[in-house]
Short mmCIF file of C-alpha atoms (C1' of nucleotides) in Angstrom, two decimals:
data_model
loop_
_atom_site.label_atom_id
_atom_site.label_comp_id
_atom_site.label_asym_id
_atom_site.label_seq_id
_atom_site.Cartn_x
_atom_site.Cartn_y
_atom_site.Cartn_z
CA MET A 1 0.00 0.00 0.00
CA GLY A 2 1.14 3.50 -0.64
CA PHE A 3 0.11 7.10 -0.84
CA ALA A 4 0.63 9.71 -3.51
CA LEU A 5 0.28 13.43 -3.12
CA PHE A 6 -1.21 15.52 -5.91
CA ALA A 7 -1.35 19.20 -6.55
CA THR A 8 -5.10 19.45 -6.39
CA GLN A 9 -8.01 17.26 -5.52
CA GLN A 10 -8.99 17.30 -9.18
CA HIS A 11 -5.66 15.85 -10.17
CA ALA A 12 -5.88 13.22 -7.50
CA LEU A 13 -9.36 12.22 -8.65
CA ALA A 14 -8.22 12.04 -12.24
CA ALA A 15 -5.24 9.87 -11.31
CA LYS A 16 -7.42 7.65 -9.17
CA ASP A 17 -9.81 7.00 -12.05
CA ALA A 18 -7.01 6.50 -14.53
CA LEU A 19 -5.15 3.99 -12.36
CA GLN A 20 -8.17 2.18 -11.00
CA ASP A 21 -8.09 -1.52 -11.87
CA MET A 22 -4.91 -1.13 -13.83
CA VAL A 23 -3.14 -4.45 -14.29
CA PHE A 24 0.29 -3.87 -12.83
CA ASP A 25 1.49 -7.45 -12.92
CA ALA A 26 0.52 -9.35 -16.01
CA GLU A 27 1.76 -12.68 -14.65
CA SER A 28 -0.32 -12.70 -11.50
CA LYS A 29 -2.99 -10.52 -13.10
CA SER A 30 -2.76 -8.25 -10.07
CA VAL A 31 -4.92 -5.20 -10.35
CA LEU A 32 -4.37 -1.81 -8.82
CA HIS A 33 -6.98 -0.46 -6.46
CA THR A 34 -7.04 3.26 -5.81
CA GLU A 35 -9.06 5.38 -3.46
CA MET A 36 -8.83 8.78 -1.92
CA ALA A 37 -6.88 8.84 1.34
CA LYS A 38 -8.62 10.00 4.48
CA LYS A 39 -5.98 12.57 5.23
CA ASN A 40 -3.62 14.63 3.20
CA LEU A 41 -0.12 13.26 2.91
CA PHE A 42 2.36 15.19 4.99
CA VAL A 43 5.60 15.80 3.13
CA LYS A 44 8.58 17.49 4.67
CA ARG A 45 9.59 20.75 3.14
CA GLY A 46 12.67 20.37 1.05
CA ILE A 47 12.04 16.80 -0.02
CA VAL A 48 9.27 17.89 -2.35
CA ALA A 49 10.39 21.29 -3.39
CA ASP A 50 8.05 21.61 -6.32
CA SER A 51 5.56 19.61 -8.29
CA ASN A 52 7.99 16.93 -9.45
CA THR A 53 6.91 14.13 -7.17
CA TYR A 54 3.25 14.01 -7.88
CA ASP A 55 3.73 14.71 -11.53
CA GLN A 56 6.18 11.85 -11.79
CA SER A 57 3.99 9.35 -10.06
CA LYS A 58 1.25 10.12 -12.49
CA ARG A 59 3.43 10.10 -15.54
CA MET A 60 5.01 6.87 -14.65
CA ARG A 61 2.76 4.16 -15.99
CA THR A 62 -0.55 5.60 -17.09
CA GLY A 63 0.44 6.83 -20.48
CA GLY A 64 -1.96 9.67 -19.90
CA ASP A 65 -0.73 13.13 -19.23
CA TYR A 66 -2.28 15.08 -16.43
CA THR A 67 0.51 17.52 -16.10
CA HIS A 68 -0.46 20.09 -18.62
CA THR A 69 -1.84 22.44 -16.04
CA ALA A 70 0.20 21.68 -12.97
CA TYR A 71 3.65 20.87 -14.20
CA SER A 72 5.99 23.72 -14.87
CA THR A 73 9.35 22.81 -16.26
CA SER A 74 12.10 23.24 -13.76
CA PRO A 75 14.77 25.66 -14.81
CA PHE A 76 17.41 23.72 -12.94
CA HIS A 77 17.48 20.04 -13.81
CA PRO A 78 15.22 17.37 -15.18
CA PRO A 79 12.81 15.88 -12.68
CA PRO A 80 14.25 13.06 -10.60
CA PRO A 81 13.08 9.52 -11.18
CA ALA A 82 9.79 8.69 -9.62
CA VAL A 83 9.92 7.26 -6.14
CA TRP A 84 7.58 4.38 -5.48
CA GLY A 85 9.20 3.66 -2.18
CA PRO A 86 6.28 3.58 0.22
CA HIS A 87 4.13 1.91 -2.36
CA GLY A 88 3.23 -1.72 -1.95
CA TYR A 89 4.13 -2.48 -5.49
CA MET A 90 7.84 -2.27 -6.02
CA ALA A 91 8.46 -1.98 -9.70
CA PRO A 92 11.41 -4.12 -10.74
CA PRO A 93 14.32 -1.82 -11.48
CA PRO A 94 14.93 -1.32 -15.15
CA PRO A 95 17.83 -3.38 -16.41
CA PRO A 96 21.00 -1.38 -16.71
CA TYR A 97 21.60 -0.08 -20.16
CA ASP A 98 23.67 -2.49 -22.12
CA PRO A 99 25.10 -1.00 -25.29
CA TYR A 100 25.92 -4.49 -26.53
CA ALA A 101 22.48 -5.93 -25.94
CA GLY A 102 21.51 -8.07 -28.87
CA TYR A 103 24.96 -8.01 -30.35
CA PRO A 104 27.36 -10.90 -30.17
CA VAL A 105 30.11 -9.69 -27.93
CA PRO A 106 33.44 -11.27 -28.66
CA THR A 107 35.01 -12.89 -25.68
CA VAL A 108 37.43 -10.51 -24.09
CA PRO A 109 40.77 -12.24 -23.75
CA MET A 110 41.51 -12.59 -20.09
CA PRO A 111 45.06 -11.80 -19.02
CA ALA A 112 45.17 -14.63 -16.47
CA PRO A 113 42.08 -16.82 -16.32
CA ALA A 114 42.55 -18.22 -12.85
CA PRO A 115 45.71 -17.14 -11.13
CA VAL A 116 46.81 -20.27 -9.36
CA PRO A 117 48.21 -19.31 -5.99
CA ALA A 118 51.77 -20.42 -6.10
CA PRO A 119 53.75 -21.40 -3.06
CA SER A 120 56.03 -18.65 -1.91
CA SER A 121 58.92 -21.07 -1.89
CA TYR A 122 59.94 -24.68 -1.61
CA VAL A 123 61.90 -26.37 1.11
CA PRO A 124 63.24 -29.87 0.85
CA VAL A 125 61.28 -32.27 2.98
CA GLN A 126 61.94 -35.77 4.11
CA ASN A 127 59.34 -38.13 2.76
CA THR A 128 60.04 -41.66 3.76
CA LYS A 129 57.39 -44.25 4.32
CA ASP A 130 54.99 -43.09 1.66
CA ASN A 131 51.98 -45.16 0.69
CA PRO A 132 50.99 -46.58 -2.66
CA PRO A 133 49.63 -43.95 -5.06
CA CYS A 134 45.92 -43.23 -4.72
CA ASN A 135 43.55 -40.36 -5.38
CA THR A 136 43.89 -38.90 -1.89
CA LEU A 137 46.88 -37.02 -0.55
CA PHE A 138 47.89 -36.71 3.06
CA ILE A 139 49.50 -33.38 3.86
CA GLY A 140 51.69 -33.09 6.90
CA ASN A 141 54.43 -30.87 8.26
CA LEU A 142 52.23 -27.83 7.87
CA GLY A 143 53.57 -25.73 10.70
CA GLU A 144 51.98 -24.35 13.82
CA ASN A 145 49.76 -21.60 12.49
CA ILE A 146 48.65 -23.10 9.26
CA ASN A 147 45.73 -21.26 7.69
CA GLU A 148 43.01 -23.40 6.20
CA GLU A 149 42.03 -20.78 3.62
CA GLU A 150 45.53 -20.70 2.27
CA LEU A 151 45.53 -24.46 1.98
CA ARG A 152 42.20 -24.38 0.19
CA GLY A 153 43.40 -21.65 -2.12
CA LEU A 154 46.45 -23.65 -3.04
CA PHE A 155 44.97 -27.12 -3.39
CA GLY A 156 41.53 -26.08 -4.58
CA ALA A 157 43.12 -24.62 -7.69
CA GLN A 158 44.94 -27.79 -8.60
CA PRO A 159 43.58 -29.74 -11.55
CA GLY A 160 41.38 -32.61 -10.53
CA PHE A 161 40.76 -31.27 -7.03
CA LYS A 162 37.62 -32.69 -5.46
CA GLN A 163 37.61 -31.96 -1.75
CA MET A 164 39.78 -31.15 1.20
CA LYS A 165 39.49 -32.02 4.86
CA VAL A 166 41.59 -30.45 7.56
CA LEU A 167 42.28 -32.47 10.66
CA ARG A 168 43.38 -30.42 13.65
CA GLN A 169 45.20 -32.42 16.23
CA GLU A 170 46.97 -31.48 19.41
CA ARG A 171 50.43 -31.54 18.03
CA HIS A 172 49.99 -31.44 14.30
CA THR A 173 47.49 -30.23 11.81
CA VAL A 174 47.24 -32.42 8.77
CA CYS A 175 44.89 -32.40 5.86
CA PHE A 176 43.53 -34.70 3.19
CA ILE A 177 42.96 -33.80 -0.42
CA GLU A 178 40.88 -35.91 -2.73
CA PHE A 179 41.38 -35.71 -6.47
CA GLU A 180 39.42 -36.95 -9.42
CA ASP A 181 41.97 -39.60 -10.15
CA VAL A 182 45.33 -40.93 -9.11
CA ASN A 183 47.02 -39.05 -11.90
CA SER A 184 45.91 -35.65 -10.61
CA ALA A 185 46.99 -36.61 -7.13
CA THR A 186 50.36 -37.75 -8.40
CA ASN A 187 50.97 -34.46 -10.18
CA VAL A 188 50.30 -32.49 -7.01
CA HIS A 189 52.29 -34.98 -4.96
CA ARG A 190 55.26 -34.05 -7.09
CA SER A 191 54.65 -30.39 -7.89
CA LEU A 192 53.85 -29.18 -4.39
CA GLN A 193 56.18 -31.37 -2.40
CA GLY A 194 57.96 -29.15 0.10
CA ALA A 195 55.84 -26.12 -0.81
CA VAL A 196 55.84 -23.24 1.66
CA ILE A 197 52.80 -21.00 2.02
CA PRO A 198 52.72 -17.86 4.17
CA SER A 199 50.94 -19.29 7.18
CA SER A 200 53.10 -22.38 7.29
CA GLY A 201 56.06 -20.32 8.34
CA SER A 202 59.28 -21.58 6.86
CA VAL A 203 58.53 -25.27 6.79
CA GLY A 204 57.72 -27.12 3.63
CA MET A 205 54.68 -29.32 3.55
CA ARG A 206 55.13 -33.04 3.27
CA ILE A 207 52.85 -34.71 0.77
CA GLN A 208 52.15 -38.40 0.95
CA TYR A 209 49.50 -40.65 -0.45
CA SER A 210 46.82 -41.32 2.08
CA LYS A 211 46.63 -44.63 3.82
CA ASN A 212 42.90 -44.60 3.37
CA PRO A 213 41.68 -42.90 0.21
CA PHE A 214 38.45 -40.99 0.30
CA GLY A 215 35.44 -43.19 -0.09
CA LYS A 216 37.29 -46.44 0.42
CA ARG A 217 36.73 -48.16 3.70
CA LYS A 218 39.75 -49.63 5.28
CA ASP A 219 37.98 -52.87 6.04
CA ALA A 220 36.32 -53.27 2.68
CA ILE A 221 36.15 -56.94 1.81
CA HIS A 222 36.88 -57.95 -1.73
CA PRO A 223 34.62 -60.84 -2.66
CA ALA A 224 37.41 -62.59 -4.49
CA ALA A 225 39.75 -62.21 -1.56
CA ALA A 226 37.19 -63.23 1.02
CA PRO A 227 38.01 -66.54 2.62
CA ASN A 228 35.58 -69.34 3.15
CA VAL A 229 33.77 -69.06 -0.12
CA ASN A 230 32.68 -72.63 0.37
CA GLY A 231 32.92 -74.75 3.41
CA GLY A 232 34.85 -73.87 6.52
CA PRO A 233 33.39 -72.04 9.50
CA PRO A 234 30.49 -69.68 8.78
CA PRO A 235 31.52 -66.09 8.08
CA MET A 236 31.28 -63.49 10.81
CA THR A 237 27.99 -61.64 10.72
CA TYR A 238 27.44 -58.09 11.95
CA GLN A 239 24.17 -56.94 13.41
"C1'" DA B 1 56.70 -38.62 10.98
"C1'" DG B 2 50.98 -36.63 12.67
"C1'" DC B 3 45.76 -40.67 8.31
"C1'" DA B 4 39.50 -38.71 8.74
"C1'" DC B 5 35.44 -39.45 6.33
"C1'" DA B 6 32.28 -42.78 4.14
#
DNA sequence: AGCACA
């Protein structure tokens, strides 16, 4: 609901009749209902300095022109856009002017599509006792104040990245990175080995293959490898 | 020198 102030009662009546039952939303077939307010609208001096406001609200959608007697062109600047603020119906804002609308716009060559955050440096790390290659990397030796966002920025930009999980422990923070395939994991295993990022201080991260890849249960039983296919004691059952 | 989650 909203109120509009007009110069004279005659203008208000004319606007009321013109806008009555106007369809203002074609989709929902919503219809405008207008009536005369019980009291005159109080408007602060200075906000409505002249006749702009009520003229605009009338000129906005009716197509009719009721301004020929009341509206006098301002010598200063064109009238400001109509304000429908207190009105119940908020007109969707007009789309911003697009000079290329309707024209095929050639793709603007991007200088650097996705700047991959590079490690600030590399430090040699000891990496004994690695596990067989898999699609999940185990990241250790991350330093005391490792920042998860930095880790995500670094690993999330690597090709084949799927997800990352940070595990905060008392002494060490480690994290797990899952990749689309073993190949992607292997590339990162090599390319970021010993990488140093700002929050890791001066230590280089140690990258190993995870003992337990994402989505693969440690105790998964391969049917072919399962004992006691026939005969023998009955298999253990879990309830 | 530390391996979680399904």
